[in-house]
């Protein structure tokens, strides 16, 4: 009888622009206006097998998917079934072990790390990152650093004397998408370090066959205080016979060995010329740091030491 009654309602109202269920005054903008204070609209509930068996689903077709622990309101977009909303039976992802590493000096790069977890094993999407600056290690007067939204951050002069923290808001590809931001403990304070780079030692000649030739560069400060971009520092070899360069290497290509006070970079080229005279230059981000000639004096004609004449030798044996 109830079914016959509903059919009669639809047949009776079929000549009108709007149909109302639970109301005699359906909204003018609607085709169907359902009104109730005691019940809701119940969509078809099905699993993926049942859903995928729907023949030629129309664009905009709605279902409520129940597949194990996964429940989602879905719509067919013409190609795929797309999640509109997945309720709290699917929990949001979490970020754990949030911290960061790197030297706390201006110009250094700090890198955030964390562990992504999702109870339903939903894969991680592109999570959101944010770096923070504060006046103390407890986060006093904390502010989000403008534009610092990547996994890494290069410390600036604005950070001197401040404390830094890394925050991550985990995001999942499916299910409940966005978790709660978690921030690391604050570390600091950030300082400035005056980088002192020098040609520390070199060996260019033997009494017999030349072996184990090298140039060693020393930069003050332990590993965390080294320049952020070692490719900006280079060793350049000069041929005194034509006053021009003949070989070079940047420090980022060399093995780094550090102790508690300094780091050392050793370059072992195939052959360092034996002098009378020859030379070595150390070039930094701002230009020439040091130029050494050995077994005589000459003026460099090209490269970072162009125009420089120097006769000084710190070397190992002959």
JSON list of N, CA and C in Angstrom, two decimals, residues 139-190:
[
{"chain": "A", "resi": 139, "resn": "UNK", "atom": "N", "xyz": [59.78, 28.21, 22.30]},
{"chain": "A", "resi": 139, "resn": "UNK", "atom": "CA", "xyz": [58.87, 28.73, 21.28]},
{"chain": "A", "resi": 139, "resn": "UNK", "atom": "C", "xyz": [58.28, 30.08, 21.59]},
{"chain": "A", "resi": 140, "resn": "UNK", "atom": "N", "xyz": [58.91, 30.85, 22.47]},
{"chain": "A", "resi": 140, "resn": "UNK", "atom": "CA", "xyz": [58.42, 32.18, 22.80]},
{"chain": "A", "resi": 140, "resn": "UNK", "atom": "C", "xyz": [58.33, 33.07, 21.56]},
{"chain": "A", "resi": 141, "resn": "UNK", "atom": "N", "xyz": [57.18, 33.72, 21.37]},
{"chain": "A", "resi": 141, "resn": "UNK", "atom": "CA", "xyz": [56.96, 34.61, 20.22]},
{"chain": "A", "resi": 141, "resn": "UNK", "atom": "C", "xyz": [57.21, 33.91, 18.88]},
{"chain": "A", "resi": 142, "resn": "UNK", "atom": "N", "xyz": [56.77, 32.69, 18.78]},
{"chain": "A", "resi": 142, "resn": "UNK", "atom": "CA", "xyz": [56.98, 31.91, 17.56]},
{"chain": "A", "resi": 142, "resn": "UNK", "atom": "C", "xyz": [56.21, 32.52, 16.39]},
{"chain": "A", "resi": 143, "resn": "UNK", "atom": "N", "xyz": [56.86, 32.56, 15.22]},
{"chain": "A", "resi": 143, "resn": "UNK", "atom": "CA", "xyz": [56.20, 33.00, 13.99]},
{"chain": "A", "resi": 143, "resn": "UNK", "atom": "C", "xyz": [56.56, 32.04, 12.87]},
{"chain": "A", "resi": 144, "resn": "UNK", "atom": "N", "xyz": [55.64, 31.90, 11.92]},
{"chain": "A", "resi": 144, "resn": "UNK", "atom": "CA", "xyz": [55.93, 31.12, 10.72]},
{"chain": "A", "resi": 144, "resn": "UNK", "atom": "C", "xyz": [56.82, 31.96, 9.80]},
{"chain": "A", "resi": 145, "resn": "UNK", "atom": "N", "xyz": [57.91, 31.38, 9.32]},
{"chain": "A", "resi": 145, "resn": "UNK", "atom": "CA", "xyz": [58.84, 32.09, 8.45]},
{"chain": "A", "resi": 145, "resn": "UNK", "atom": "C", "xyz": [58.23, 32.15, 7.05]},
{"chain": "A", "resi": 146, "resn": "UNK", "atom": "N", "xyz": [58.04, 33.34, 6.54]},
{"chain": "A", "resi": 146, "resn": "UNK", "atom": "CA", "xyz": [57.40, 33.53, 5.24]},
{"chain": "A", "resi": 146, "resn": "UNK", "atom": "C", "xyz": [58.18, 32.83, 4.13]},
{"chain": "A", "resi": 147, "resn": "UNK", "atom": "N", "xyz": [57.48, 32.03, 3.33]},
{"chain": "A", "resi": 147, "resn": "UNK", "atom": "CA", "xyz": [58.11, 31.37, 2.20]},
{"chain": "A", "resi": 147, "resn": "UNK", "atom": "C", "xyz": [58.90, 30.13, 2.54]},
{"chain": "A", "resi": 148, "resn": "UNK", "atom": "N", "xyz": [59.02, 29.81, 3.84]},
{"chain": "A", "resi": 148, "resn": "UNK", "atom": "CA", "xyz": [59.81, 28.63, 4.26]},
{"chain": "A", "resi": 148, "resn": "UNK", "atom": "C", "xyz": [58.89, 27.43, 4.34]},
{"chain": "A", "resi": 149, "resn": "UNK", "atom": "N", "xyz": [58.52, 26.89, 3.17]},
{"chain": "A", "resi": 149, "resn": "UNK", "atom": "CA", "xyz": [57.51, 25.84, 3.10]},
{"chain": "A", "resi": 149, "resn": "UNK", "atom": "C", "xyz": [58.01, 24.57, 2.43]},
{"chain": "A", "resi": 150, "resn": "UNK", "atom": "N", "xyz": [59.32, 24.38, 2.46]},
{"chain": "A", "resi": 150, "resn": "UNK", "atom": "CA", "xyz": [59.92, 23.19, 1.85]},
{"chain": "A", "resi": 150, "resn": "UNK", "atom": "C", "xyz": [60.52, 22.30, 2.93]},
{"chain": "A", "resi": 151, "resn": "UNK", "atom": "N", "xyz": [60.98, 21.13, 2.52]},
{"chain": "A", "resi": 151, "resn": "UNK", "atom": "CA", "xyz": [61.59, 20.20, 3.47]},
{"chain": "A", "resi": 151, "resn": "UNK", "atom": "C", "xyz": [62.92, 20.75, 3.99]},
{"chain": "A", "resi": 152, "resn": "UNK", "atom": "N", "xyz": [63.54, 21.65, 3.23]},
{"chain": "A", "resi": 152, "resn": "UNK", "atom": "CA", "xyz": [64.80, 22.26, 3.65]},
{"chain": "A", "resi": 152, "resn": "UNK", "atom": "C", "xyz": [64.62, 23.77, 3.79]},
{"chain": "A", "resi": 153, "resn": "UNK", "atom": "N", "xyz": [65.53, 24.38, 4.56]},
{"chain": "A", "resi": 153, "resn": "UNK", "atom": "CA", "xyz": [65.48, 25.83, 4.76]},
{"chain": "A", "resi": 153, "resn": "UNK", "atom": "C", "xyz": [66.91, 26.32, 4.95]},
{"chain": "A", "resi": 154, "resn": "UNK", "atom": "N", "xyz": [67.26, 27.41, 4.27]},
{"chain": "A", "resi": 154, "resn": "UNK", "atom": "CA", "xyz": [68.57, 28.01, 4.42]},
{"chain": "A", "resi": 154, "resn": "UNK", "atom": "C", "xyz": [68.49, 29.16, 5.41]},
{"chain": "A", "resi": 155, "resn": "UNK", "atom": "N", "xyz": [69.26, 29.06, 6.50]},
{"chain": "A", "resi": 155, "resn": "UNK", "atom": "CA", "xyz": [69.22, 30.06, 7.56]},
{"chain": "A", "resi": 155, "resn": "UNK", "atom": "C", "xyz": [69.75, 31.40, 7.05]},
{"chain": "A", "resi": 156, "resn": "UNK", "atom": "N", "xyz": [69.09, 32.50, 7.45]},
{"chain": "A", "resi": 156, "resn": "UNK", "atom": "CA", "xyz": [69.45, 33.84, 7.01]},
{"chain": "A", "resi": 156, "resn": "UNK", "atom": "C", "xyz": [69.84, 34.70, 8.20]},
{"chain": "A", "resi": 157, "resn": "UNK", "atom": "N", "xyz": [70.25, 35.92, 7.90]},
{"chain": "A", "resi": 157, "resn": "UNK", "atom": "CA", "xyz": [70.64, 36.85, 8.96]},
{"chain": "A", "resi": 157, "resn": "UNK", "atom": "C", "xyz": [69.46, 37.18, 9.87]},
{"chain": "A", "resi": 158, "resn": "UNK", "atom": "N", "xyz": [68.23, 37.03, 9.38]},
{"chain": "A", "resi": 158, "resn": "UNK", "atom": "CA", "xyz": [67.05, 37.27, 10.22]},
{"chain": "A", "resi": 158, "resn": "UNK", "atom": "C", "xyz": [66.92, 36.24, 11.33]},
{"chain": "A", "resi": 159, "resn": "UNK", "atom": "N", "xyz": [67.63, 35.11, 11.20]},
{"chain": "A", "resi": 159, "resn": "UNK", "atom": "CA", "xyz": [67.53, 34.04, 12.19]},
{"chain": "A", "resi": 159, "resn": "UNK", "atom": "C", "xyz": [68.57, 34.14, 13.29]},
{"chain": "A", "resi": 160, "resn": "UNK", "atom": "N", "xyz": [69.53, 35.08, 13.18]},
{"chain": "A", "resi": 160, "resn": "UNK", "atom": "CA", "xyz": [70.60, 35.18, 14.16]},
{"chain": "A", "resi": 160, "resn": "UNK", "atom": "C", "xyz": [70.01, 35.44, 15.55]},
{"chain": "A", "resi": 161, "resn": "UNK", "atom": "N", "xyz": [70.43, 34.64, 16.51]},
{"chain": "A", "resi": 161, "resn": "UNK", "atom": "CA", "xyz": [69.94, 34.77, 17.88]},
{"chain": "A", "resi": 161, "resn": "UNK", "atom": "C", "xyz": [68.59, 34.12, 18.11]},
{"chain": "A", "resi": 162, "resn": "UNK", "atom": "N", "xyz": [67.99, 33.57, 17.06]},
{"chain": "A", "resi": 162, "resn": "UNK", "atom": "CA", "xyz": [66.66, 32.97, 17.15]},
{"chain": "A", "resi": 162, "resn": "UNK", "atom": "C", "xyz": [66.77, 31.44, 17.23]},
{"chain": "A", "resi": 163, "resn": "UNK", "atom": "N", "xyz": [65.62, 30.84, 17.52]},
{"chain": "A", "resi": 163, "resn": "UNK", "atom": "CA", "xyz": [65.51, 29.39, 17.60]},
{"chain": "A", "resi": 163, "resn": "UNK", "atom": "C", "xyz": [64.57, 28.91, 16.48]},
{"chain": "A", "resi": 164, "resn": "UNK", "atom": "N", "xyz": [64.88, 27.76, 15.92]},
{"chain": "A", "resi": 164, "resn": "UNK", "atom": "CA", "xyz": [64.21, 27.30, 14.71]},
{"chain": "A", "resi": 164, "resn": "UNK", "atom": "C", "xyz": [63.50, 25.97, 14.98]},
{"chain": "A", "resi": 165, "resn": "UNK", "atom": "N", "xyz": [62.31, 25.82, 14.38]},
{"chain": "A", "resi": 165, "resn": "UNK", "atom": "CA", "xyz": [61.58, 24.55, 14.45]},
{"chain": "A", "resi": 165, "resn": "UNK", "atom": "C", "xyz": [61.02, 24.22, 13.08]},
{"chain": "A", "resi": 166, "resn": "UNK", "atom": "N", "xyz": [60.77, 22.93, 12.87]},
{"chain": "A", "resi": 166, "resn": "UNK", "atom": "CA", "xyz": [60.22, 22.42, 11.62]},
{"chain": "A", "resi": 166, "resn": "UNK", "atom": "C", "xyz": [58.85, 21.82, 11.89]},
{"chain": "A", "resi": 167, "resn": "UNK", "atom": "N", "xyz": [57.87, 22.17, 11.06]},
{"chain": "A", "resi": 167, "resn": "UNK", "atom": "CA", "xyz": [56.52, 21.63, 11.22]},
{"chain": "A", "resi": 167, "resn": "UNK", "atom": "C", "xyz": [56.07, 20.91, 9.97]},
{"chain": "A", "resi": 168, "resn": "UNK", "atom": "N", "xyz": [55.28, 19.84, 10.17]},
{"chain": "A", "resi": 168, "resn": "UNK", "atom": "CA", "xyz": [54.75, 19.08, 9.04]},
{"chain": "A", "resi": 168, "resn": "UNK", "atom": "C", "xyz": [53.27, 18.76, 9.29]},
{"chain": "A", "resi": 169, "resn": "UNK", "atom": "N", "xyz": [52.46, 18.99, 8.27]},
{"chain": "A", "resi": 169, "resn": "UNK", "atom": "CA", "xyz": [51.05, 18.60, 8.29]},
{"chain": "A", "resi": 169, "resn": "UNK", "atom": "C", "xyz": [50.90, 17.44, 7.33]},
{"chain": "A", "resi": 170, "resn": "UNK", "atom": "N", "xyz": [50.72, 16.21, 7.84]},
{"chain": "A", "resi": 170, "resn": "UNK", "atom": "CA", "xyz": [50.69, 15.03, 6.96]},
{"chain": "A", "resi": 170, "resn": "UNK", "atom": "C", "xyz": [49.41, 14.98, 6.13]},
{"chain": "A", "resi": 171, "resn": "UNK", "atom": "N", "xyz": [49.55, 14.55, 4.89]},
{"chain": "A", "resi": 171, "resn": "UNK", "atom": "CA", "xyz": [48.40, 14.43, 4.00]},
{"chain": "A", "resi": 171, "resn": "UNK", "atom": "C", "xyz": [48.42, 13.07, 3.31]},
{"chain": "A", "resi": 172, "resn": "UNK", "atom": "N", "xyz": [47.22, 12.46, 3.23]},
{"chain": "A", "resi": 172, "resn": "UNK", "atom": "CA", "xyz": [47.08, 11.15, 2.59]},
{"chain": "A", "resi": 172, "resn": "UNK", "atom": "C", "xyz": [46.50, 11.32, 1.19]},
{"chain": "A", "resi": 173, "resn": "UNK", "atom": "N", "xyz": [46.76, 10.34, 0.34]},
{"chain": "A", "resi": 173, "resn": "UNK", "atom": "CA", "xyz": [46.22, 10.36, -1.02]},
{"chain": "A", "resi": 173, "resn": "UNK", "atom": "C", "xyz": [44.75, 9.99, -1.05]},
{"chain": "A", "resi": 174, "resn": "UNK", "atom": "N", "xyz": [44.32, 9.12, -0.12]},
{"chain": "A", "resi": 174, "resn": "UNK", "atom": "CA", "xyz": [42.94, 8.64, -0.09]},
{"chain": "A", "resi": 174, "resn": "UNK", "atom": "C", "xyz": [42.46, 8.59, 1.35]},
{"chain": "A", "resi": 175, "resn": "UNK", "atom": "N", "xyz": [41.17, 8.33, 1.52]},
{"chain": "A", "resi": 175, "resn": "UNK", "atom": "CA", "xyz": [40.61, 8.23, 2.86]},
{"chain": "A", "resi": 175, "resn": "UNK", "atom": "C", "xyz": [40.50, 9.59, 3.51]},
{"chain": "A", "resi": 176, "resn": "UNK", "atom": "N", "xyz": [40.70, 9.63, 4.83]},
{"chain": "A", "resi": 176, "resn": "UNK", "atom": "CA", "xyz": [40.73, 10.90, 5.56]},
{"chain": "A", "resi": 176, "resn": "UNK", "atom": "C", "xyz": [42.06, 11.58, 5.21]},
{"chain": "A", "resi": 177, "resn": "UNK", "atom": "N", "xyz": [42.01, 12.74, 4.60]},
{"chain": "A", "resi": 177, "resn": "UNK", "atom": "CA", "xyz": [43.17, 13.27, 3.89]},
{"chain": "A", "resi": 177, "resn": "UNK", "atom": "C", "xyz": [44.18, 14.02, 4.74]},
{"chain": "A", "resi": 178, "resn": "UNK", "atom": "N", "xyz": [43.75, 14.98, 5.57]},
{"chain": "A", "resi": 178, "resn": "UNK", "atom": "CA", "xyz": [44.68, 15.92, 6.19]},
{"chain": "A", "resi": 178, "resn": "UNK", "atom": "C", "xyz": [44.77, 15.71, 7.69]},
{"chain": "A", "resi": 179, "resn": "UNK", "atom": "N", "xyz": [46.00, 15.48, 8.17]},
{"chain": "A", "resi": 179, "resn": "UNK", "atom": "CA", "xyz": [46.23, 15.30, 9.59]},
{"chain": "A", "resi": 179, "resn": "UNK", "atom": "C", "xyz": [46.50, 16.61, 10.30]},
{"chain": "A", "resi": 180, "resn": "UNK", "atom": "N", "xyz": [46.96, 16.51, 11.53]},
{"chain": "A", "resi": 180, "resn": "UNK", "atom": "CA", "xyz": [47.24, 17.68, 12.38]},
{"chain": "A", "resi": 180, "resn": "UNK", "atom": "C", "xyz": [48.73, 18.00, 12.32]},
{"chain": "A", "resi": 181, "resn": "UNK", "atom": "N", "xyz": [49.04, 19.29, 12.23]},
{"chain": "A", "resi": 181, "resn": "UNK", "atom": "CA", "xyz": [50.45, 19.70, 12.16]},
{"chain": "A", "resi": 181, "resn": "UNK", "atom": "C", "xyz": [51.18, 19.31, 13.44]},
{"chain": "A", "resi": 182, "resn": "UNK", "atom": "N", "xyz": [52.40, 18.80, 13.26]},
{"chain": "A", "resi": 182, "resn": "UNK", "atom": "CA", "xyz": [53.29, 18.46, 14.37]},
{"chain": "A", "resi": 182, "resn": "UNK", "atom": "C", "xyz": [54.59, 19.23, 14.15]},
{"chain": "A", "resi": 183, "resn": "UNK", "atom": "N", "xyz": [55.09, 19.87, 15.18]},
{"chain": "A", "resi": 183, "resn": "UNK", "atom": "CA", "xyz": [56.33, 20.63, 15.06]},
{"chain": "A", "resi": 183, "resn": "UNK", "atom": "C", "xyz": [57.43, 19.98, 15.89]},
{"chain": "A", "resi": 184, "resn": "UNK", "atom": "N", "xyz": [58.65, 20.17, 15.44]},
{"chain": "A", "resi": 184, "resn": "UNK", "atom": "CA", "xyz": [59.82, 19.65, 16.15]},
{"chain": "A", "resi": 184, "resn": "UNK", "atom": "C", "xyz": [60.11, 20.53, 17.36]},
{"chain": "A", "resi": 185, "resn": "UNK", "atom": "N", "xyz": [60.97, 20.06, 18.27]},
{"chain": "A", "resi": 185, "resn": "UNK", "atom": "CA", "xyz": [61.49, 20.96, 19.30]},
{"chain": "A", "resi": 185, "resn": "UNK", "atom": "C", "xyz": [62.30, 22.08, 18.65]},
{"chain": "A", "resi": 186, "resn": "UNK", "atom": "N", "xyz": [62.33, 23.23, 19.31]},
{"chain": "A", "resi": 186, "resn": "UNK", "atom": "CA", "xyz": [63.13, 24.35, 18.80]},
{"chain": "A", "resi": 186, "resn": "UNK", "atom": "C", "xyz": [64.60, 24.10, 19.08]},
{"chain": "A", "resi": 187, "resn": "UNK", "atom": "N", "xyz": [65.43, 24.46, 18.11]},
{"chain": "A", "resi": 187, "resn": "UNK", "atom": "CA", "xyz": [66.88, 24.35, 18.24]},
{"chain": "A", "resi": 187, "resn": "UNK", "atom": "C", "xyz": [67.51, 25.71, 18.00]},
{"chain": "A", "resi": 188, "resn": "UNK", "atom": "N", "xyz": [68.61, 25.98, 18.67]},
{"chain": "A", "resi": 188, "resn": "UNK", "atom": "CA", "xyz": [69.29, 27.26, 18.48]},
{"chain": "A", "resi": 188, "resn": "UNK", "atom": "C", "xyz": [70.24, 27.54, 19.62]},
{"chain": "A", "resi": 189, "resn": "UNK", "atom": "N", "xyz": [70.67, 28.77, 19.75]},
{"chain": "A", "resi": 189, "resn": "UNK", "atom": "CA", "xyz": [70.32, 29.87, 18.88]},
{"chain": "A", "resi": 189, "resn": "UNK", "atom": "C", "xyz": [71.19, 29.86, 17.61]},
{"chain": "A", "resi": 190, "resn": "UNK", "atom": "N", "xyz": [70.66, 30.45, 16.55]},
{"chain": "A", "resi": 190, "resn": "UNK", "atom": "CA", "xyz": [71.39, 30.55, 15.29]},
{"chain": "A", "resi": 190, "resn": "UNK", "atom": "C", "xyz": [72.49, 31.60, 15.43]}
]
